[in-house]
Amino acid sequence: MPKVPGPDGLLDWNELMERAQKDPELHPAAAAIIRFKRKEIPPAFFRIFTFRPVNFNNFLSPPKQRNMELEKDSFRSYVWIRANENIGDDPRLHVAAAAYISDATMIETALRPHSR
């Protein structure tokens, strides 16, 4: 497990996206990603999962905007994900849920090296 803050005290994805969209300094590429995700991710997704990004700003603002160099960790997304309902004890179901949710932040992470 990476050493990251626990989920308590972190805002969920929808709250973070709403706040980010109101930020006048939000990078246009980040604004486009947020608009896409808010349009394309079905509301049911957030009823099924609680999704709390640890380093949300890491993939929403390019390094130049934050006056920093790309660091090893800036190519990673850390999120806490929890099913809102009990999904049972079957390990196969847990693996299936993890596989389903694992690509939720792929585009943000993949864009990081290109945001210079």
JSON list of C-alpha atoms in Angstrom, two decimals:
[
{"chain": "A", "resi": 1, "resn": "MET", "atom": "CA", "xyz": [0.00, 0.00, 0.00]},
{"chain": "A", "resi": 2, "resn": "PRO", "atom": "CA", "xyz": [1.31, 3.46, -0.81]},
{"chain": "A", "resi": 3, "resn": "LYS", "atom": "CA", "xyz": [1.58, 5.93, 2.04]},
{"chain": "A", "resi": 4, "resn": "VAL", "atom": "CA", "xyz": [-1.32, 8.27, 1.38]},
{"chain": "A", "resi": 5, "resn": "PRO", "atom": "CA", "xyz": [-3.90, 10.00, 3.57]},
{"chain": "A", "resi": 6, "resn": "GLY", "atom": "CA", "xyz": [-6.88, 7.89, 4.57]},
{"chain": "A", "resi": 7, "resn": "PRO", "atom": "CA", "xyz": [-10.32, 8.48, 3.05]},
{"chain": "A", "resi": 8, "resn": "ASP", "atom": "CA", "xyz": [-11.71, 10.31, 6.07]},
{"chain": "A", "resi": 9, "resn": "GLY", "atom": "CA", "xyz": [-11.43, 14.01, 5.45]},
{"chain": "A", "resi": 10, "resn": "LEU", "atom": "CA", "xyz": [-11.16, 13.65, 1.67]},
{"chain": "A", "resi": 11, "resn": "LEU", "atom": "CA", "xyz": [-13.96, 14.98, -0.51]},
{"chain": "A", "resi": 12, "resn": "ASP", "atom": "CA", "xyz": [-15.71, 12.70, -2.93]},
{"chain": "A", "resi": 13, "resn": "TRP", "atom": "CA", "xyz": [-15.26, 12.96, -6.69]},
{"chain": "A", "resi": 14, "resn": "ASN", "atom": "CA", "xyz": [-18.47, 14.88, -7.41]},
{"chain": "A", "resi": 15, "resn": "GLU", "atom": "CA", "xyz": [-17.75, 17.51, -4.76]},
{"chain": "A", "resi": 16, "resn": "LEU", "atom": "CA", "xyz": [-14.22, 17.96, -6.09]},
{"chain": "A", "resi": 17, "resn": "MET", "atom": "CA", "xyz": [-15.40, 18.26, -9.69]},
{"chain": "A", "resi": 18, "resn": "GLU", "atom": "CA", "xyz": [-18.00, 20.88, -8.74]},
{"chain": "A", "resi": 19, "resn": "ARG", "atom": "CA", "xyz": [-15.38, 22.93, -6.89]},
{"chain": "A", "resi": 20, "resn": "ALA", "atom": "CA", "xyz": [-12.84, 22.58, -9.68]},
{"chain": "A", "resi": 21, "resn": "GLN", "atom": "CA", "xyz": [-15.33, 23.72, -12.34]},
{"chain": "A", "resi": 22, "resn": "LYS", "atom": "CA", "xyz": [-15.85, 26.95, -10.39]},
{"chain": "A", "resi": 23, "resn": "ASP", "atom": "CA", "xyz": [-12.10, 27.68, -10.24]},
{"chain": "A", "resi": 24, "resn": "PRO", "atom": "CA", "xyz": [-11.31, 30.54, -12.66]},
{"chain": "A", "resi": 25, "resn": "GLU", "atom": "CA", "xyz": [-7.71, 29.31, -12.97]},
{"chain": "A", "resi": 26, "resn": "LEU", "atom": "CA", "xyz": [-8.64, 25.77, -13.97]},
{"chain": "A", "resi": 27, "resn": "HIS", "atom": "CA", "xyz": [-6.59, 24.65, -16.96]},
{"chain": "A", "resi": 28, "resn": "PRO", "atom": "CA", "xyz": [-8.75, 24.31, -20.12]},
{"chain": "A", "resi": 29, "resn": "ALA", "atom": "CA", "xyz": [-7.72, 20.67, -20.60]},
{"chain": "A", "resi": 30, "resn": "ALA", "atom": "CA", "xyz": [-8.76, 19.87, -17.03]},
{"chain": "A", "resi": 31, "resn": "ALA", "atom": "CA", "xyz": [-12.08, 21.66, -17.58]},
{"chain": "A", "resi": 32, "resn": "ALA", "atom": "CA", "xyz": [-12.68, 19.55, -20.70]},
{"chain": "A", "resi": 33, "resn": "ILE", "atom": "CA", "xyz": [-11.96, 16.32, -18.79]},
{"chain": "A", "resi": 34, "resn": "ILE", "atom": "CA", "xyz": [-14.36, 17.32, -16.04]},
{"chain": "A", "resi": 35, "resn": "ARG", "atom": "CA", "xyz": [-17.12, 18.23, -18.51]},
{"chain": "A", "resi": 36, "resn": "PHE", "atom": "CA", "xyz": [-16.64, 14.90, -20.28]},
{"chain": "A", "resi": 37, "resn": "LYS", "atom": "CA", "xyz": [-16.69, 12.87, -17.08]},
{"chain": "A", "resi": 38, "resn": "ARG", "atom": "CA", "xyz": [-19.72, 14.67, -15.68]},
{"chain": "A", "resi": 39, "resn": "LYS", "atom": "CA", "xyz": [-21.58, 14.03, -18.93]},
{"chain": "A", "resi": 40, "resn": "GLU", "atom": "CA", "xyz": [-20.45, 10.46, -19.62]},
{"chain": "A", "resi": 41, "resn": "ILE", "atom": "CA", "xyz": [-20.28, 8.83, -16.19]},
{"chain": "A", "resi": 42, "resn": "PRO", "atom": "CA", "xyz": [-23.76, 7.64, -15.31]},
{"chain": "A", "resi": 43, "resn": "PRO", "atom": "CA", "xyz": [-25.15, 8.90, -11.98]},
{"chain": "A", "resi": 44, "resn": "ALA", "atom": "CA", "xyz": [-25.60, 5.26, -10.95]},
{"chain": "A", "resi": 45, "resn": "PHE", "atom": "CA", "xyz": [-21.81, 4.93, -10.76]},
{"chain": "A", "resi": 46, "resn": "PHE", "atom": "CA", "xyz": [-21.70, 7.31, -7.80]},
{"chain": "A", "resi": 47, "resn": "ARG", "atom": "CA", "xyz": [-24.66, 5.61, -6.14]},
{"chain": "A", "resi": 48, "resn": "ILE", "atom": "CA", "xyz": [-22.74, 2.33, -6.33]},
{"chain": "A", "resi": 49, "resn": "PHE", "atom": "CA", "xyz": [-19.26, 3.59, -5.37]},
{"chain": "A", "resi": 50, "resn": "THR", "atom": "CA", "xyz": [-17.79, 6.24, -3.11]},
{"chain": "A", "resi": 51, "resn": "PHE", "atom": "CA", "xyz": [-14.79, 7.57, -4.97]},
{"chain": "A", "resi": 52, "resn": "ARG", "atom": "CA", "xyz": [-12.34, 9.83, -3.07]},
{"chain": "A", "resi": 53, "resn": "PRO", "atom": "CA", "xyz": [-9.24, 11.00, -4.93]},
{"chain": "A", "resi": 54, "resn": "VAL", "atom": "CA", "xyz": [-6.16, 11.56, -2.78]},
{"chain": "A", "resi": 55, "resn": "ASN", "atom": "CA", "xyz": [-4.20, 13.71, -5.25]},
{"chain": "A", "resi": 56, "resn": "PHE", "atom": "CA", "xyz": [-7.03, 15.22, -7.29]},
{"chain": "A", "resi": 57, "resn": "ASN", "atom": "CA", "xyz": [-5.08, 18.36, -8.27]},
{"chain": "A", "resi": 58, "resn": "ASN", "atom": "CA", "xyz": [-2.20, 16.25, -9.47]},
{"chain": "A", "resi": 59, "resn": "PHE", "atom": "CA", "xyz": [-3.97, 15.40, -12.69]},
{"chain": "A", "resi": 60, "resn": "LEU", "atom": "CA", "xyz": [-6.16, 18.49, -12.97]},
{"chain": "A", "resi": 61, "resn": "SER", "atom": "CA", "xyz": [-3.46, 21.11, -13.29]},
{"chain": "A", "resi": 62, "resn": "PRO", "atom": "CA", "xyz": [-0.32, 20.93, -15.40]},
{"chain": "A", "resi": 63, "resn": "PRO", "atom": "CA", "xyz": [3.02, 21.20, -13.57]},
{"chain": "A", "resi": 64, "resn": "LYS", "atom": "CA", "xyz": [3.86, 24.58, -15.12]},
{"chain": "A", "resi": 65, "resn": "GLN", "atom": "CA", "xyz": [0.65, 26.01, -13.73]},
{"chain": "A", "resi": 66, "resn": "ARG", "atom": "CA", "xyz": [1.64, 24.82, -10.26]},
{"chain": "A", "resi": 67, "resn": "ASN", "atom": "CA", "xyz": [5.32, 25.84, -10.66]},
{"chain": "A", "resi": 68, "resn": "MET", "atom": "CA", "xyz": [6.66, 22.37, -10.17]},
{"chain": "A", "resi": 69, "resn": "GLU", "atom": "CA", "xyz": [8.58, 19.77, -12.07]},
{"chain": "A", "resi": 70, "resn": "LEU", "atom": "CA", "xyz": [7.09, 16.45, -12.96]},
{"chain": "A", "resi": 71, "resn": "GLU", "atom": "CA", "xyz": [7.97, 14.06, -10.20]},
{"chain": "A", "resi": 72, "resn": "LYS", "atom": "CA", "xyz": [7.66, 10.31, -10.15]},
{"chain": "A", "resi": 73, "resn": "ASP", "atom": "CA", "xyz": [4.48, 10.55, -8.09]},
{"chain": "A", "resi": 74, "resn": "SER", "atom": "CA", "xyz": [2.85, 13.00, -10.48]},
{"chain": "A", "resi": 75, "resn": "PHE", "atom": "CA", "xyz": [2.31, 10.12, -12.91]},
{"chain": "A", "resi": 76, "resn": "ARG", "atom": "CA", "xyz": [0.10, 8.29, -10.41]},
{"chain": "A", "resi": 77, "resn": "SER", "atom": "CA", "xyz": [-3.45, 8.68, -9.24]},
{"chain": "A", "resi": 78, "resn": "TYR", "atom": "CA", "xyz": [-4.37, 7.63, -5.76]},
{"chain": "A", "resi": 79, "resn": "VAL", "atom": "CA", "xyz": [-8.03, 7.11, -4.93]},
{"chain": "A", "resi": 80, "resn": "TRP", "atom": "CA", "xyz": [-10.00, 5.48, -2.18]},
{"chain": "A", "resi": 81, "resn": "ILE", "atom": "CA", "xyz": [-12.91, 3.52, -3.57]},
{"chain": "A", "resi": 82, "resn": "ARG", "atom": "CA", "xyz": [-15.62, 1.84, -1.60]},
{"chain": "A", "resi": 83, "resn": "ALA", "atom": "CA", "xyz": [-18.75, 0.01, -2.65]},
{"chain": "A", "resi": 84, "resn": "ASN", "atom": "CA", "xyz": [-21.75, 1.68, -1.05]},
{"chain": "A", "resi": 85, "resn": "GLU", "atom": "CA", "xyz": [-23.50, -1.66, -0.61]},
{"chain": "A", "resi": 86, "resn": "ASN", "atom": "CA", "xyz": [-22.23, -4.99, 0.65]},
{"chain": "A", "resi": 87, "resn": "ILE", "atom": "CA", "xyz": [-20.90, -6.98, -2.30]},
{"chain": "A", "resi": 88, "resn": "GLY", "atom": "CA", "xyz": [-20.51, -10.19, -0.37]},
{"chain": "A", "resi": 89, "resn": "ASP", "atom": "CA", "xyz": [-17.58, -12.40, 0.56]},
{"chain": "A", "resi": 90, "resn": "ASP", "atom": "CA", "xyz": [-16.85, -14.00, -2.81]},
{"chain": "A", "resi": 91, "resn": "PRO", "atom": "CA", "xyz": [-13.29, -12.94, -3.77]},
{"chain": "A", "resi": 92, "resn": "ARG", "atom": "CA", "xyz": [-14.21, -13.24, -7.46]},
{"chain": "A", "resi": 93, "resn": "LEU", "atom": "CA", "xyz": [-16.83, -10.55, -7.05]},
{"chain": "A", "resi": 94, "resn": "HIS", "atom": "CA", "xyz": [-14.30, -8.29, -5.34]},
{"chain": "A", "resi": 95, "resn": "VAL", "atom": "CA", "xyz": [-11.84, -8.86, -8.19]},
{"chain": "A", "resi": 96, "resn": "ALA", "atom": "CA", "xyz": [-14.57, -8.10, -10.75]},
{"chain": "A", "resi": 97, "resn": "ALA", "atom": "CA", "xyz": [-15.50, -4.87, -8.94]},
{"chain": "A", "resi": 98, "resn": "ALA", "atom": "CA", "xyz": [-11.83, -3.84, -8.76]},
{"chain": "A", "resi": 99, "resn": "ALA", "atom": "CA", "xyz": [-11.39, -4.57, -12.47]},
{"chain": "A", "resi": 100, "resn": "TYR", "atom": "CA", "xyz": [-14.48, -2.51, -13.30]},
{"chain": "A", "resi": 101, "resn": "ILE", "atom": "CA", "xyz": [-13.40, 0.50, -11.26]},
{"chain": "A", "resi": 102, "resn": "SER", "atom": "CA", "xyz": [-9.66, 0.38, -12.02]},
{"chain": "A", "resi": 103, "resn": "ASP", "atom": "CA", "xyz": [-9.85, 2.47, -15.18]},
{"chain": "A", "resi": 104, "resn": "ALA", "atom": "CA", "xyz": [-11.78, 5.33, -13.58]},
{"chain": "A", "resi": 105, "resn": "THR", "atom": "CA", "xyz": [-8.76, 7.67, -13.56]},
{"chain": "A", "resi": 106, "resn": "MET", "atom": "CA", "xyz": [-6.77, 6.29, -16.46]},
{"chain": "A", "resi": 107, "resn": "ILE", "atom": "CA", "xyz": [-7.14, 9.31, -18.73]},
{"chain": "A", "resi": 108, "resn": "GLU", "atom": "CA", "xyz": [-5.99, 11.82, -16.11]},
{"chain": "A", "resi": 109, "resn": "THR", "atom": "CA", "xyz": [-2.96, 9.73, -15.25]},
{"chain": "A", "resi": 110, "resn": "ALA", "atom": "CA", "xyz": [-2.13, 9.09, -18.92]},
{"chain": "A", "resi": 111, "resn": "LEU", "atom": "CA", "xyz": [-2.28, 12.82, -19.70]},
{"chain": "A", "resi": 112, "resn": "ARG", "atom": "CA", "xyz": [0.22, 13.80, -16.98]},
{"chain": "A", "resi": 113, "resn": "PRO", "atom": "CA", "xyz": [3.41, 13.28, -19.03]},
{"chain": "A", "resi": 114, "resn": "HIS", "atom": "CA", "xyz": [1.95, 15.41, -21.84]},
{"chain": "A", "resi": 115, "resn": "SER", "atom": "CA", "xyz": [0.94, 18.38, -19.73]},
{"chain": "A", "resi": 116, "resn": "ARG", "atom": "CA", "xyz": [4.26, 20.26, -19.88]}
]
